[in-house]
XYZ file of C-alpha atoms in Angstrom:
555
model
C 29.317 -53.113 -113.011
C 28.326 -53.156 -109.493
C 29.640 -55.769 -107.308
C 27.752 -57.315 -104.045
C 29.309 -56.239 -100.930
C 31.514 -58.452 -98.761
C 29.605 -59.792 -95.814
C 31.535 -60.090 -92.628
C 29.837 -62.145 -89.924
C 30.594 -60.762 -86.273
C 30.431 -63.275 -83.379
C 29.933 -61.639 -79.973
C 33.541 -61.170 -78.520
C 34.769 -63.187 -75.594
C 36.781 -61.908 -72.560
C 39.234 -63.266 -70.397
C 39.748 -61.390 -66.884
C 37.986 -58.318 -65.939
C 34.891 -60.143 -64.545
C 31.374 -59.667 -65.783
C 31.616 -56.352 -66.832
C 34.604 -57.027 -69.311
C 32.201 -59.854 -70.780
C 29.628 -57.220 -71.496
C 32.063 -54.702 -72.809
C 33.554 -57.378 -75.392
C 29.891 -58.654 -76.506
C 28.862 -55.230 -77.007
C 31.959 -53.671 -78.851
C 31.297 -56.379 -81.400
C 27.536 -55.210 -81.890
C 28.634 -51.697 -81.812
C 30.918 -52.341 -84.648
C 28.196 -53.853 -86.516
C 26.162 -50.809 -85.954
C 28.921 -48.588 -87.005
C 29.407 -50.029 -90.319
C 25.593 -49.949 -90.735
C 25.546 -46.080 -90.083
C 28.514 -45.679 -92.608
C 26.195 -46.754 -95.365
C 26.506 -49.377 -98.157
C 28.958 -47.396 -100.431
C 31.624 -48.661 -98.610
C 31.093 -52.296 -100.131
C 31.129 -54.074 -96.837
C 28.354 -55.385 -94.703
C 28.660 -56.480 -91.193
C 26.104 -59.215 -89.674
C 25.788 -60.341 -86.302
C 25.729 -64.051 -85.516
C 22.147 -64.070 -84.099
C 21.720 -65.773 -80.654
C 19.509 -68.764 -81.429
C 19.248 -71.666 -79.083
C 19.423 -75.076 -80.844
C 18.915 -78.179 -78.784
C 21.615 -80.632 -78.422
C 21.550 -83.305 -81.220
C 19.002 -81.116 -83.171
C 19.519 -80.519 -87.110
C 19.962 -77.120 -88.678
C 21.916 -74.009 -88.211
C 22.102 -71.528 -85.432
C 24.021 -70.860 -82.399
C 23.782 -69.933 -78.759
C 26.746 -67.236 -78.665
C 26.931 -65.380 -75.493
C 30.420 -64.299 -76.075
C 33.432 -66.732 -77.084
C 36.447 -67.169 -79.250
C 35.935 -69.773 -81.575
C 38.715 -71.466 -83.819
C 38.708 -70.923 -87.410
C 36.722 -74.089 -88.646
C 33.696 -73.298 -86.035
C 33.954 -69.493 -86.797
C 33.472 -70.456 -90.509
C 30.596 -72.483 -89.774
C 29.112 -69.361 -87.892
C 29.807 -67.466 -91.035
C 28.227 -69.904 -93.217
C 24.883 -69.850 -91.330
C 24.480 -65.982 -91.955
C 25.734 -66.065 -95.676
C 29.224 -64.476 -94.746
C 32.356 -64.547 -96.880
C 34.443 -63.709 -93.789
C 33.924 -63.872 -89.955
C 35.289 -61.551 -87.131
C 36.180 -62.799 -83.644
C 37.874 -61.430 -80.883
C 38.714 -61.609 -77.164
C 39.097 -58.736 -74.748
C 41.939 -59.349 -72.478
C 42.398 -57.773 -68.843
C 46.055 -58.817 -68.131
C 48.669 -57.291 -65.604
C 50.237 -55.373 -68.399
C 46.813 -53.726 -69.292
C 43.775 -54.197 -71.428
C 43.618 -55.130 -75.133
C 41.209 -56.661 -77.680
C 42.801 -59.373 -80.016
C 40.689 -60.205 -83.132
C 40.961 -62.279 -86.020
C 39.199 -62.169 -89.563
C 38.539 -65.728 -91.025
C 37.767 -66.598 -94.465
C 34.508 -68.800 -94.815
C 35.655 -70.616 -97.839
C 39.128 -71.464 -96.695
C 38.290 -71.838 -92.845
C 41.551 -69.875 -92.254
C 42.594 -66.855 -90.619
C 43.185 -63.972 -92.940
C 44.575 -61.526 -90.421
C 44.939 -60.780 -86.777
C 45.529 -57.772 -84.801
C 45.896 -56.556 -81.238
C 44.116 -53.177 -80.359
C 45.219 -51.539 -77.132
C 42.020 -50.960 -74.908
C 43.598 -49.050 -72.087
C 41.083 -46.274 -73.350
C 38.132 -48.453 -74.290
C 36.149 -46.118 -76.148
C 39.010 -45.885 -78.785
C 38.626 -49.505 -79.531
C 35.537 -49.272 -81.598
C 36.978 -46.907 -84.558
C 40.277 -48.528 -84.591
C 38.814 -51.981 -85.010
C 36.500 -50.669 -87.690
C 39.498 -49.092 -89.580
C 41.566 -52.422 -89.341
C 38.640 -54.644 -90.721
C 38.409 -52.208 -93.689
C 41.981 -52.322 -94.342
C 42.251 -56.047 -93.712
C 39.509 -56.528 -96.651
C 41.237 -53.615 -98.777
C 38.330 -51.411 -98.732
C 37.656 -47.886 -97.946
C 35.208 -46.950 -95.454
C 34.040 -44.114 -93.293
C 33.325 -46.372 -90.294
C 36.482 -45.222 -88.401
C 36.033 -41.628 -89.277
C 33.268 -40.968 -86.785
C 35.646 -41.116 -83.535
C 34.665 -42.564 -80.518
C 31.206 -43.075 -79.455
C 31.548 -41.200 -76.028
C 33.707 -38.428 -74.652
C 35.261 -40.598 -71.768
C 35.526 -44.257 -70.710
C 32.887 -43.839 -67.976
C 30.162 -42.979 -70.459
C 31.163 -45.530 -72.952
C 31.505 -48.452 -70.512
C 27.928 -47.492 -69.382
C 26.553 -47.597 -72.789
C 28.234 -51.096 -73.375
C 26.770 -52.322 -69.988
C 23.452 -50.954 -70.597
C 23.251 -52.732 -74.174
C 24.151 -56.136 -72.641
C 21.283 -55.643 -70.145
C 18.967 -54.850 -73.044
C 19.629 -58.380 -74.633
C 19.049 -59.925 -71.196
C 15.848 -58.128 -70.959
C 14.691 -59.384 -74.643
C 15.954 -63.074 -73.764
C 14.084 -63.081 -70.401
C 10.913 -61.276 -71.744
C 8.787 -64.498 -72.423
C 10.248 -66.808 -69.912
C 10.814 -64.498 -66.942
C 9.056 -61.155 -67.053
C 9.929 -60.231 -63.566
C 13.701 -60.761 -64.293
C 13.394 -59.070 -67.742
C 11.838 -56.070 -66.084
C 14.951 -55.756 -63.658
C 17.295 -56.143 -66.501
C 15.418 -53.501 -68.418
C 15.553 -51.051 -65.381
C 19.458 -51.508 -65.160
C 19.751 -50.893 -68.944
C 17.724 -47.577 -68.682
C 19.733 -46.698 -65.599
C 23.130 -47.073 -67.178
C 22.304 -45.227 -70.099
C 21.220 -42.501 -68.119
C 24.542 -42.886 -66.314
C 26.216 -42.557 -69.665
C 24.588 -39.272 -70.256
C 25.512 -37.835 -66.903
C 29.210 -38.868 -67.706
C 28.975 -37.328 -71.149
C 25.891 -35.142 -71.826
C 26.749 -35.227 -75.658
C 26.648 -39.035 -75.786
C 24.273 -39.750 -78.981
C 24.632 -43.477 -78.519
C 23.026 -43.582 -75.162
C 20.351 -40.884 -76.247
C 19.554 -42.977 -79.282
C 19.295 -46.214 -77.510
C 16.904 -44.692 -74.876
C 14.759 -43.146 -77.747
C 14.561 -46.660 -79.414
C 13.476 -48.553 -76.185
C 11.091 -46.044 -75.294
C 9.507 -46.418 -78.908
C 9.215 -50.083 -78.555
C 7.315 -50.004 -75.025
C 4.371 -48.951 -76.879
C 4.301 -52.504 -78.246
C 5.017 -53.892 -74.865
C 2.561 -51.744 -72.984
C 5.354 -50.906 -70.706
C 5.180 -47.099 -70.739
C 5.572 -45.970 -67.306
C 9.240 -46.993 -66.670
C 10.304 -45.422 -70.259
C 8.135 -42.278 -69.352
C 10.474 -42.046 -66.236
C 13.788 -42.561 -68.394
C 12.625 -40.151 -70.920
C 11.726 -37.511 -68.189
C 15.266 -37.898 -66.920
C 16.686 -37.487 -70.479
C 15.047 -34.086 -70.882
C 15.992 -33.011 -67.664
C 19.561 -33.759 -68.424
C 19.684 -31.157 -71.332
C 16.319 -31.405 -73.112
C 18.084 -30.527 -76.584
C 16.314 -33.391 -78.301
C 13.001 -32.496 -79.936
C 12.561 -36.437 -80.310
C 12.849 -37.216 -76.638
C 9.950 -34.725 -75.916
C 7.839 -35.835 -78.649
C 8.201 -39.636 -77.599
C 7.528 -38.636 -74.131
C 4.368 -37.045 -75.384
C 3.409 -40.180 -77.101
C 3.960 -42.290 -74.183
C 2.167 -40.014 -71.919
C -0.890 -39.907 -74.211
C -0.764 -43.779 -74.417
C -0.903 -43.811 -70.715
C -3.788 -41.583 -70.356
C -1.852 -38.550 -69.205
C -3.400 -35.926 -71.377
C -1.885 -32.721 -69.614
C 1.673 -34.362 -69.351
C 1.334 -35.331 -73.269
C 0.287 -31.893 -74.093
C 3.274 -30.337 -72.149
C 5.796 -32.599 -73.876
C 4.261 -32.043 -77.388
C 4.477 -28.229 -76.745
C 8.087 -28.650 -75.829
C 8.742 -30.708 -79.078
C 6.984 -28.258 -81.029
C 9.153 -25.354 -79.573
C 12.307 -27.152 -80.572
C 10.988 -28.296 -84.056
C 7.746 -27.510 -85.616
C 5.304 -30.426 -85.392
C 3.864 -32.052 -88.433
C 0.247 -31.285 -89.506
C -0.691 -34.867 -88.486
C 0.840 -34.043 -85.051
C -0.804 -30.595 -84.905
C -4.056 -32.403 -85.380
C -3.327 -35.048 -82.451
C -2.408 -32.294 -80.137
C -5.349 -30.360 -80.995
C -7.528 -33.550 -80.115
C -5.778 -33.519 -76.860
C -6.720 -30.089 -76.018
C -10.439 -30.812 -77.006
C -10.367 -33.974 -74.704
C -8.797 -31.697 -72.109
C -11.799 -29.115 -72.158
C -9.383 -26.327 -73.887
C -11.138 -25.892 -77.054
C -9.520 -22.328 -77.695
C -5.906 -23.895 -77.473
C -7.199 -26.779 -80.008
C -8.557 -24.125 -82.376
C -5.124 -22.117 -82.377
C -3.427 -25.495 -83.690
C -5.939 -26.541 -86.060
C -5.693 -22.905 -87.763
C -2.094 -23.666 -88.698
C -3.031 -26.510 -90.987
C -3.156 -24.980 -94.391
C -5.762 -25.883 -97.296
C -3.148 -27.575 -99.287
C -2.317 -30.066 -96.424
C -3.681 -33.864 -96.288
C -4.866 -33.118 -92.846
C -6.964 -30.133 -93.947
C -10.233 -31.961 -93.942
C -9.700 -33.582 -90.512
C -8.766 -30.125 -89.162
C -11.824 -28.625 -90.290
C -14.103 -31.339 -88.953
C -12.270 -30.863 -85.484
C -12.852 -27.398 -85.726
C -16.323 -27.718 -86.208
C -16.338 -30.413 -83.029
C -14.515 -27.340 -81.136
C -17.134 -24.583 -82.295
C -19.843 -27.017 -80.934
C -18.120 -27.608 -77.703
C -18.350 -23.863 -77.166
C -22.071 -23.829 -78.190
C -21.238 -21.780 -81.510
C -23.511 -24.054 -83.753
C -23.340 -21.715 -86.695
C -19.665 -21.756 -86.824
C -19.430 -25.386 -86.345
C -21.821 -25.949 -89.407
C -19.584 -23.608 -91.368
C -16.578 -25.813 -90.368
C -18.448 -28.963 -91.111
C -19.431 -27.709 -94.644
C -15.688 -26.676 -95.295
C -14.555 -30.392 -94.353
C -17.312 -31.723 -96.696
C -16.161 -29.470 -99.638
C -12.684 -30.636 -99.120
C -13.828 -34.230 -99.437
C -14.716 -35.465 -96.028
C -16.587 -38.730 -96.068
C -20.309 -38.676 -95.994
C -20.604 -39.406 -92.198
C -19.552 -35.717 -91.912
C -23.139 -34.878 -92.794
C -24.440 -36.402 -89.506
C -22.177 -34.243 -87.298
C -23.395 -31.258 -89.675
C -27.083 -32.214 -89.188
C -26.669 -32.470 -85.412
C -25.144 -28.949 -84.900
C -28.038 -27.777 -87.468
C -30.683 -29.057 -84.960
C -28.798 -27.674 -81.995
C -28.870 -24.136 -83.783
C -32.367 -24.427 -84.449
C -32.169 -25.011 -88.256
C -34.166 -28.112 -88.366
C -35.568 -27.925 -91.969
C -31.713 -27.659 -92.972
C -30.879 -30.644 -90.953
C -33.807 -32.521 -92.285
C -32.633 -31.780 -95.929
C -29.056 -32.859 -95.207
C -30.229 -36.199 -93.618
C -32.574 -36.921 -96.764
C -29.668 -36.257 -99.103
C -27.390 -38.394 -97.053
C -29.800 -41.461 -97.073
C -29.746 -41.349 -100.920
C -26.358 -42.362 -100.672
C -26.251 -44.463 -97.704
C -28.804 -47.312 -97.617
C -27.278 -49.446 -94.686
C -24.686 -49.137 -91.941
C -23.716 -47.143 -89.129
C -24.068 -43.655 -91.017
C -27.302 -44.548 -92.482
C -28.615 -45.807 -88.905
C -27.524 -42.458 -87.417
C -29.142 -40.422 -90.021
C -32.483 -42.564 -89.741
C -32.258 -41.862 -85.863
C -31.983 -38.091 -86.204
C -34.869 -38.057 -88.917
C -36.994 -39.964 -86.428
C -36.294 -37.521 -83.635
C -37.119 -34.634 -85.629
C -40.468 -36.201 -86.962
C -41.604 -37.948 -83.863
C -39.805 -36.542 -80.754
C -42.297 -38.076 -78.151
C -42.113 -41.593 -80.181
C -38.072 -41.112 -79.855
C -38.334 -40.972 -76.091
C -40.650 -43.960 -76.091
C -37.912 -45.761 -78.022
C -35.620 -44.934 -75.409
C -37.724 -46.153 -72.499
C -38.749 -49.402 -74.460
C -34.911 -50.262 -75.205
C -33.990 -49.904 -71.720
C -37.152 -51.819 -70.543
C -36.045 -54.812 -73.035
C -33.034 -55.168 -71.012
C -33.884 -54.076 -67.470
C -37.430 -54.191 -66.828
C -39.460 -56.956 -64.896
C -41.708 -59.246 -66.634
C -44.845 -57.411 -66.005
C -43.573 -54.319 -68.083
C -42.431 -56.403 -70.960
C -45.881 -56.604 -72.851
C -46.157 -52.521 -72.876
C -42.472 -52.178 -74.234
C -43.177 -54.894 -76.886
C -46.401 -52.864 -78.009
C -44.631 -49.556 -78.127
C -41.992 -51.021 -80.241
C -44.399 -52.534 -82.642
C -45.978 -49.049 -82.935
C -42.684 -47.510 -83.765
C -41.940 -50.128 -86.327
C -45.134 -49.506 -88.068
C -44.317 -45.563 -88.064
C -40.505 -46.027 -88.939
C -39.818 -49.566 -90.322
C -35.925 -48.754 -90.824
C -34.900 -48.047 -87.323
C -32.399 -50.836 -86.349
C -32.832 -49.999 -82.536
C -36.378 -50.742 -82.616
C -36.004 -54.314 -84.332
C -33.191 -55.007 -81.819
C -35.425 -54.106 -79.159
C -38.176 -56.593 -80.371
C -35.511 -59.145 -80.460
C -34.453 -58.707 -76.890
C -38.071 -59.102 -75.845
C -38.543 -62.118 -77.936
C -35.361 -63.897 -76.555
C -36.516 -63.160 -72.931
C -39.889 -64.694 -73.766
C -38.174 -67.885 -75.130
C -39.331 -67.230 -78.575
C -35.941 -67.902 -80.505
C -37.665 -67.861 -84.026
C -39.122 -64.410 -83.576
C -35.827 -63.220 -81.928
C -33.954 -64.394 -84.787
C -36.197 -62.673 -87.343
C -35.943 -59.472 -85.387
C -32.271 -59.567 -84.922
C -31.510 -60.480 -88.665
C -33.756 -57.472 -89.383
C -31.490 -55.052 -87.382
C -28.736 -56.702 -89.081
C -30.098 -55.787 -92.509
C -29.922 -52.208 -91.708
C -26.840 -51.940 -90.031
C -24.510 -54.984 -90.918
C -21.878 -56.070 -88.452
C -23.598 -54.142 -85.719
C -21.954 -55.711 -82.582
C -24.730 -55.751 -80.262
C -27.211 -57.474 -82.705
C -24.695 -60.107 -83.763
C -23.976 -60.991 -80.105
C -27.584 -61.236 -79.089
C -28.559 -63.068 -82.085
C -25.550 -65.561 -81.397
C -26.617 -65.972 -77.730
C -30.199 -66.808 -78.781
C -29.029 -69.350 -81.331
C -26.585 -70.872 -78.881
C -29.602 -71.219 -76.426
C -31.520 -73.053 -79.058
C -28.570 -75.471 -79.710
C -27.472 -74.117 -83.346
C -23.955 -74.019 -82.196
C -22.291 -73.581 -85.488
C -24.399 -70.620 -86.347
C -23.931 -68.979 -83.059
C -20.176 -69.512 -83.105
C -19.601 -67.698 -86.184
C -21.792 -64.634 -85.075
C -20.268 -64.570 -81.542
C -16.757 -64.758 -83.111
C -17.703 -61.757 -85.279
C -19.295 -59.842 -82.163
C -15.799 -60.424 -80.190
C -13.687 -59.391 -83.101
C -15.565 -56.194 -83.382
C -15.492 -55.426 -79.486
C -12.189 -57.035 -78.543
C -12.061 -55.153 -75.146
C -15.636 -56.418 -73.925
C -14.933 -59.248 -71.683
C -18.433 -60.536 -71.923
C -18.433 -60.585 -75.736
C -15.084 -62.440 -75.839
C -16.152 -64.890 -72.961
C -19.315 -65.817 -74.769
C -17.408 -66.419 -77.958
C -15.203 -68.632 -75.934
C -18.025 -70.700 -74.676
C -19.470 -71.162 -78.202
C -16.091 -72.583 -79.056
C -16.362 -74.834 -76.020
C -19.724 -76.178 -77.066
C -18.421 -76.849 -80.607
C -15.561 -78.766 -79.309
C -12.849 -76.449 -80.141
C -11.051 -76.645 -77.047
C -7.687 -74.682 -77.837
C -9.965 -71.839 -79.427
C -12.188 -71.778 -76.274
C -9.010 -71.697 -74.133
C -7.572 -68.668 -76.057
C -10.950 -66.823 -75.802
C -11.499 -67.507 -72.078
C -7.976 -66.659 -71.216
C -8.293 -63.234 -73.185
C -11.764 -62.674 -71.505
C -10.062 -63.214 -68.057
C -7.312 -60.926 -68.610
C -9.892 -58.178 -69.588
C -12.015 -58.918 -66.322
C -10.356 -61.143 -63.805
C -13.136 -61.043 -61.433
C -16.053 -61.944 -64.024
C -18.002 -64.927 -62.532
C -19.432 -65.910 -65.767
C -15.776 -66.380 -67.468
C -14.660 -68.363 -64.343
C -17.745 -70.639 -64.892
C -17.020 -71.161 -68.510
C -13.380 -71.778 -67.620
C -14.292 -74.270 -64.933
C -16.409 -76.226 -67.571
C -13.485 -76.086 -70.036
C -11.201 -77.577 -67.408
C -13.463 -80.259 -66.602
C -13.820 -81.400 -70.296
C -9.787 -81.012 -70.749
C -9.407 -83.358 -67.805
C -11.815 -85.844 -69.484
C -9.931 -85.604 -72.886
C -6.755 -86.174 -71.058
C -8.044 -89.088 -68.986
C -9.503 -90.589 -72.277
C -5.848 -90.172 -74.002
C -4.392 -91.965 -71.006
C-alpha cells in the first residue's frame, strides 16, 4: 500500500548577527533545502513546501503570512504549517557569534504544536550546512532520502554565498516588479552579477548556472531580454560548456531581433548537442531571413521524411529555391510538401513559383483545383487574385491603382476609381479587394448604406478580414450604430493587436457605448503602441473628460 508523503513546511530562516548578508544566507538556505528534497524525487516519502510570502492586511481574515525570515515559536510555526497542509514545520536561525557561526533548527509537529527535535549545525563552512540539514530532517522523521548525498552545492564558500545572495535578490526583484519596476531591475542586475560571481569563484557551480538559465527563460515573458543576453554571454565566456546556455542565448537574441547573433549561438549549441528537427527548422528560417539560402538549405536537408517537421522543411526549401530564382526546384519542393500532407494553402505558393517559372497553365490548374476545396477565406482570396492576374493582367494593374485611389486620391479622381472597380466586379465578382475598394469610396462619399453592403460582401468572401472589419466598424460608428460598430472594431483590434489605430478605434467605440473601463484599457494599449499618435491622444482626452463628469456626479 502506498502512503502519502510526509509534508514539511519550511519557514524562511531568520538570522542574528552578521548583517544583511547573513539574513539573505539564512532565508535562501531554507529555500535551497526545499529544492534539494525536490531534486531527490518523491521516492523518499517526504515533501518540503515553502511558506509562501503573502501579504495579509492587518485584521483581515484568511491564511497567509508575510515571512521575510523569522524564527516563530511552536504554536505560530504550526499555524504556518497548517496553512500549506503540512504535518511538520521546519524553522531555523542563523547565528553569527564570537565563537563562530551556526544554524539552529527546530522541527515542529503541526497537530501537537510542539517541537519534535532540534539541532545545532556548525556553519563555519557555510556550504556544508545544506546537505547536513537535509540529512538531519530525514533522520528526525525516520525516512531514508538521497537529499543529503549530493554534497555541497558549491566548491567553496565564496561561490555558495554568492548564489544565496543572488537568490535573495531574485526574490526582491519579483516582489518589486509591479510596484517599483526600476528598483526591481536594479535587484535583478545584482542577482545576475552575484550568480556570475559564483561561477567565477567555482566554474563548476551548477546551482548558479541553472538559476541564470531559469531567469533568462523568464525574461522572454517579461520582455527583458537585453540584460539576460548579457548574463548569458558572460556565462558562455566563463566556460561555454552548457549547450543550454548557447541555445537560450540564441532564443533571446532571436526575440530581440539580432538574427546574426542568434544564428551564432544556435550553431554553438548544435556543435555541443545536435538540435532537434524543430530547432533546425527555426535556424534555417533565420538563415533565410538573413539572406543565406544555402546555409538554410543545408540545415533543412538534415530533416528526414519520418520527422514531424518534414513537411515544413520541404516548404521552406521551396521558399529557399524561389529566393535563389530556381523556380523549378521550388515547385518540386512544394509538391513534396503537399504529398507529405501540407495544408491547401501551400498550393498558392506552388502556383506563384509556377507563374514565375513561366508555367502559367500549370499554375491555373492548381488554382482552379484549390478553389474547388476552398470557397472563402484568405487562401481562396489569394487564389482568386492570382487567377485574376493570369486572366486579366491589365485589369489587375487597374485594381491596384483604384485601390490606392480609394484611400489617397483627391475628390476629383474618385468617380474614375469607382467606375474602374465596378468594371472589375462585373468581370470578377469574387474579388474581395474590389468590393473593399468600393466600400472605401462609398464611405468617403458619406453613403453608409452602400459602404456597408460592399464591406459585407468583402467579408463574405474573406470572413474576419481585419481591414474590412475595421472599415465597416468605422462606417457604422459614424452612422451612430454604436453596438454594431463596437463588435466589429473589437474583432479588428483582436486580429491586429499591434496596430495602434485599430486598437484606438476599438477604444473609442467602447467610449461611445459608455464602457469606460474597456475604453481605458484599449486606449492605454494604443498609447503604448504609439505614444505620439494624436488621434489616440484626442480619444483619451474625451475619455478623461467623461470620467471627470462621472466622478463629479458621484460626488
